[in-house]
């Protein structure tokens, strides 16, 4: 479609006062009133003839294979003006659907015989699919009086997966640490129950690890060293209810939890443990039996990517009771969830109490920085004071629930989304080292 630009409309509008001035000065000059408008129309026609035609424009679109939540990708577009001698600037806009940021307009300058490449950003906010239906292009003529608009259909889609880039970067530290030993077994000493060796007693060691029988035989104090156990079951339980769908820094809480859970899954599989997933809200949505081996990480990733967003209220009694029945042996359960106040967390506390009697439970919640900033805001207005009081009440209820869970033996982790992965891995390694599973 070719249409006049704002410059052409402005030039044509300037002819109205010019014609009015001629008629006022001399009514006999009315025949020349339309000459200025005719000149503008002729200029429009010349500009339309000189502009780049649609047939001469070649467009190649390349969509990314996959996208990751919260990480920007781009649509690569290559433009070429075949048989057009002038330099021309073309603006591009993607026609897209899905949970993705608004498309941005990008411009590319095309020279004669030299193709130009431009990238259109794609920033997904949720897992699923992003559909790219078409590509809109717009360029002006040499005089800037007409502009041509063209839509090129694309009809493509891109899968949006959990962000595993952070998993890969963090996992490299563990890979580098083990790479020094090659394929040999690296023993990790800790406070487990698997005996490893005897060593001389040193001041500060726990008296409970002294081996009195061997100490009497060797006439000196000897203590036992234990090896960190392996082959434990680690279950990543994700709450997929409406509270986990709320965005935190533009990304839903559920996706923050999945990213941290995938990192924990990678580390656990490398340490010889079995990893599975579990998703629930008002009903059980998914269960993946814990399996071992680093090759199982792909299954865990696909299972986590399949967790959908649900706007139902979470039934902790049903969800945790069902998980407790499915697990035949003691396991480490990492529960990613959220709550609002002490009233909504009553059933959660009761269910976790029954769960903690048999398993080791890590209760993971994401701290909302906006709520803390509201509570600490200076009292400039009455509305600010009221908001600060409400935010402080919510934070107090949150601390009460976390203290109750800690007294029940549940390991609580209430951190920001930026510190979630590091805090979760540290808590997992601490539990493994102390042999609590």
Short mmCIF file of N, CA and C in Angstrom, two decimals, residues 87-148:
data_model
loop_
_atom_site.label_atom_id
_atom_site.label_comp_id
_atom_site.label_asym_id
_atom_site.label_seq_id
_atom_site.Cartn_x
_atom_site.Cartn_y
_atom_site.Cartn_z
N UNK A 87 20.09 4.49 -2.15
CA UNK A 87 20.10 4.05 -0.75
C UNK A 87 18.72 4.31 -0.14
N UNK A 88 18.23 3.34 0.62
CA UNK A 88 16.89 3.45 1.18
C UNK A 88 16.88 2.88 2.60
N UNK A 89 16.10 3.52 3.47
CA UNK A 89 15.95 3.09 4.86
C UNK A 89 14.58 2.44 5.03
N UNK A 90 14.58 1.23 5.54
CA UNK A 90 13.36 0.44 5.71
C UNK A 90 13.14 0.18 7.19
N UNK A 91 11.93 0.45 7.67
CA UNK A 91 11.55 0.16 9.05
C UNK A 91 10.80 -1.17 9.10
N UNK A 92 11.07 -1.94 10.16
CA UNK A 92 10.50 -3.28 10.29
C UNK A 92 9.80 -3.42 11.63
N UNK A 93 8.71 -4.18 11.63
CA UNK A 93 7.94 -4.46 12.85
C UNK A 93 7.38 -5.88 12.72
N UNK A 94 7.56 -6.68 13.78
CA UNK A 94 7.08 -8.06 13.77
C UNK A 94 5.65 -8.12 14.28
N UNK A 95 4.85 -8.91 13.61
CA UNK A 95 3.48 -9.19 14.05
C UNK A 95 3.49 -10.51 14.83
N UNK A 96 3.36 -10.43 16.16
CA UNK A 96 3.59 -11.59 17.01
C UNK A 96 2.46 -11.76 18.02
N UNK A 97 2.32 -12.99 18.52
CA UNK A 97 1.33 -13.33 19.53
C UNK A 97 2.00 -14.17 20.61
N UNK A 98 1.46 -14.07 21.83
CA UNK A 98 1.99 -14.83 22.95
C UNK A 98 2.38 -13.91 24.10
N UNK A 99 2.86 -14.53 25.20
CA UNK A 99 3.30 -13.78 26.37
C UNK A 99 4.71 -13.25 26.12
N UNK A 100 4.77 -12.16 25.39
CA UNK A 100 6.03 -11.58 24.96
C UNK A 100 5.90 -10.07 25.02
N UNK A 101 7.02 -9.38 25.22
CA UNK A 101 7.00 -7.92 25.27
C UNK A 101 6.56 -7.33 23.93
N UNK A 102 6.11 -6.09 23.99
CA UNK A 102 5.64 -5.42 22.78
C UNK A 102 6.77 -5.34 21.75
N UNK A 103 6.44 -5.55 20.48
CA UNK A 103 7.50 -5.52 19.46
C UNK A 103 8.05 -4.11 19.28
N UNK A 104 9.30 -4.04 18.96
CA UNK A 104 9.98 -2.77 18.75
C UNK A 104 10.26 -2.58 17.26
N UNK A 105 10.22 -1.32 16.83
CA UNK A 105 10.49 -0.98 15.43
C UNK A 105 12.00 -0.85 15.25
N UNK A 106 12.51 -1.52 14.24
CA UNK A 106 13.93 -1.44 13.91
C UNK A 106 14.07 -0.96 12.46
N UNK A 107 15.14 -0.25 12.19
CA UNK A 107 15.39 0.29 10.86
C UNK A 107 16.68 -0.27 10.30
N UNK A 108 16.69 -0.48 8.99
CA UNK A 108 17.87 -0.98 8.29
C UNK A 108 18.06 -0.19 7.01
N UNK A 109 19.30 0.17 6.73
CA UNK A 109 19.64 0.92 5.51
C UNK A 109 20.17 -0.06 4.47
N UNK A 110 19.50 -0.07 3.32
CA UNK A 110 19.83 -1.02 2.26
C UNK A 110 20.53 -0.25 1.13
N UNK A 111 21.70 -0.73 0.75
CA UNK A 111 22.45 -0.16 -0.37
C UNK A 111 22.24 -1.03 -1.61
N UNK A 112 22.55 -0.46 -2.71
CA UNK A 112 22.37 -1.17 -3.98
C UNK A 112 23.33 -2.35 -4.05
N UNK A 113 22.76 -3.56 -4.20
CA UNK A 113 23.57 -4.75 -4.35
C UNK A 113 24.17 -5.27 -3.07
N UNK A 114 23.91 -4.64 -1.92
CA UNK A 114 24.46 -5.08 -0.64
C UNK A 114 23.31 -5.39 0.32
N UNK A 115 23.10 -6.65 0.67
CA UNK A 115 22.01 -6.98 1.61
C UNK A 115 22.31 -6.45 3.01
N UNK A 116 21.25 -6.07 3.71
CA UNK A 116 21.35 -5.56 5.07
C UNK A 116 20.67 -6.53 6.02
N UNK A 117 21.26 -6.72 7.20
CA UNK A 117 20.72 -7.62 8.21
C UNK A 117 20.30 -6.82 9.44
N UNK A 118 19.17 -7.19 10.01
CA UNK A 118 18.64 -6.52 11.18
C UNK A 118 17.98 -7.56 12.08
N UNK A 119 18.06 -7.34 13.39
CA UNK A 119 17.47 -8.25 14.36
C UNK A 119 16.31 -7.60 15.09
N UNK A 120 15.16 -8.28 15.12
CA UNK A 120 13.99 -7.81 15.83
C UNK A 120 13.91 -8.54 17.17
N UNK A 121 13.92 -7.82 18.31
CA UNK A 121 13.99 -8.49 19.62
C UNK A 121 12.71 -9.22 19.97
N UNK A 122 12.88 -10.36 20.65
CA UNK A 122 11.79 -11.15 21.20
C UNK A 122 12.14 -11.46 22.66
N UNK A 123 11.32 -10.96 23.60
CA UNK A 123 11.57 -11.18 25.02
C UNK A 123 10.35 -11.86 25.63
N UNK A 124 10.36 -13.19 25.74
CA UNK A 124 9.20 -13.89 26.31
C UNK A 124 9.17 -13.78 27.82
N UNK A 125 7.98 -13.77 28.39
CA UNK A 125 7.78 -13.67 29.83
C UNK A 125 7.23 -14.93 30.45
N UNK A 126 6.71 -15.84 29.63
CA UNK A 126 6.17 -17.10 30.13
C UNK A 126 6.52 -18.22 29.16
N UNK A 127 6.45 -19.44 29.70
CA UNK A 127 6.69 -20.60 28.85
C UNK A 127 5.51 -20.84 27.92
N UNK A 128 5.74 -21.57 26.87
CA UNK A 128 4.69 -21.85 25.90
C UNK A 128 5.20 -21.68 24.48
N UNK A 129 4.45 -20.95 23.68
CA UNK A 129 4.82 -20.68 22.29
C UNK A 129 4.65 -19.21 21.97
N UNK A 130 5.52 -18.69 21.15
CA UNK A 130 5.42 -17.35 20.60
C UNK A 130 5.19 -17.49 19.10
N UNK A 131 4.10 -16.95 18.62
CA UNK A 131 3.75 -17.05 17.20
C UNK A 131 4.12 -15.76 16.49
N UNK A 132 4.83 -15.88 15.40
CA UNK A 132 5.18 -14.75 14.54
C UNK A 132 4.38 -14.92 13.26
N UNK A 133 3.31 -14.13 13.13
CA UNK A 133 2.40 -14.27 11.99
C UNK A 133 2.90 -13.57 10.74
N UNK A 134 3.59 -12.46 10.89
CA UNK A 134 4.02 -11.72 9.71
C UNK A 134 5.05 -10.67 10.05
N UNK A 135 5.50 -9.99 9.04
CA UNK A 135 6.51 -8.94 9.17
C UNK A 135 6.05 -7.73 8.37
N UNK A 136 5.96 -6.59 9.04
CA UNK A 136 5.55 -5.35 8.40
C UNK A 136 6.79 -4.53 8.05
N UNK A 137 6.82 -4.02 6.81
CA UNK A 137 7.93 -3.20 6.34
C UNK A 137 7.37 -1.87 5.82
N UNK A 138 8.13 -0.82 6.04
CA UNK A 138 7.70 0.51 5.60
C UNK A 138 8.92 1.31 5.18
N UNK A 139 8.80 1.96 4.00
CA UNK A 139 9.88 2.83 3.54
C UNK A 139 9.30 3.99 2.76
N UNK A 140 10.08 5.06 2.68
CA UNK A 140 9.65 6.30 2.01
C UNK A 140 10.38 6.46 0.69
N UNK A 141 9.79 7.31 -0.17
CA UNK A 141 10.41 7.60 -1.46
C UNK A 141 11.58 8.55 -1.31
N UNK A 142 12.31 8.80 -2.38
CA UNK A 142 13.47 9.70 -2.31
C UNK A 142 13.11 11.12 -1.85
N UNK A 143 11.91 11.61 -2.21
CA UNK A 143 11.49 12.95 -1.81
C UNK A 143 10.80 12.97 -0.45
N UNK A 144 10.51 11.82 0.11
CA UNK A 144 9.84 11.74 1.40
C UNK A 144 8.38 12.12 1.36
N UNK A 145 7.74 12.03 0.17
CA UNK A 145 6.34 12.42 0.04
C UNK A 145 5.38 11.23 0.08
N UNK A 146 5.85 10.05 -0.26
CA UNK A 146 5.01 8.86 -0.20
C UNK A 146 5.76 7.78 0.58
N UNK A 147 5.00 6.90 1.21
CA UNK A 147 5.58 5.77 1.92
C UNK A 147 4.85 4.49 1.51
N UNK A 148 5.61 3.43 1.42
CA UNK A 148 5.07 2.13 1.01
C UNK A 148 5.06 1.21 2.22
#
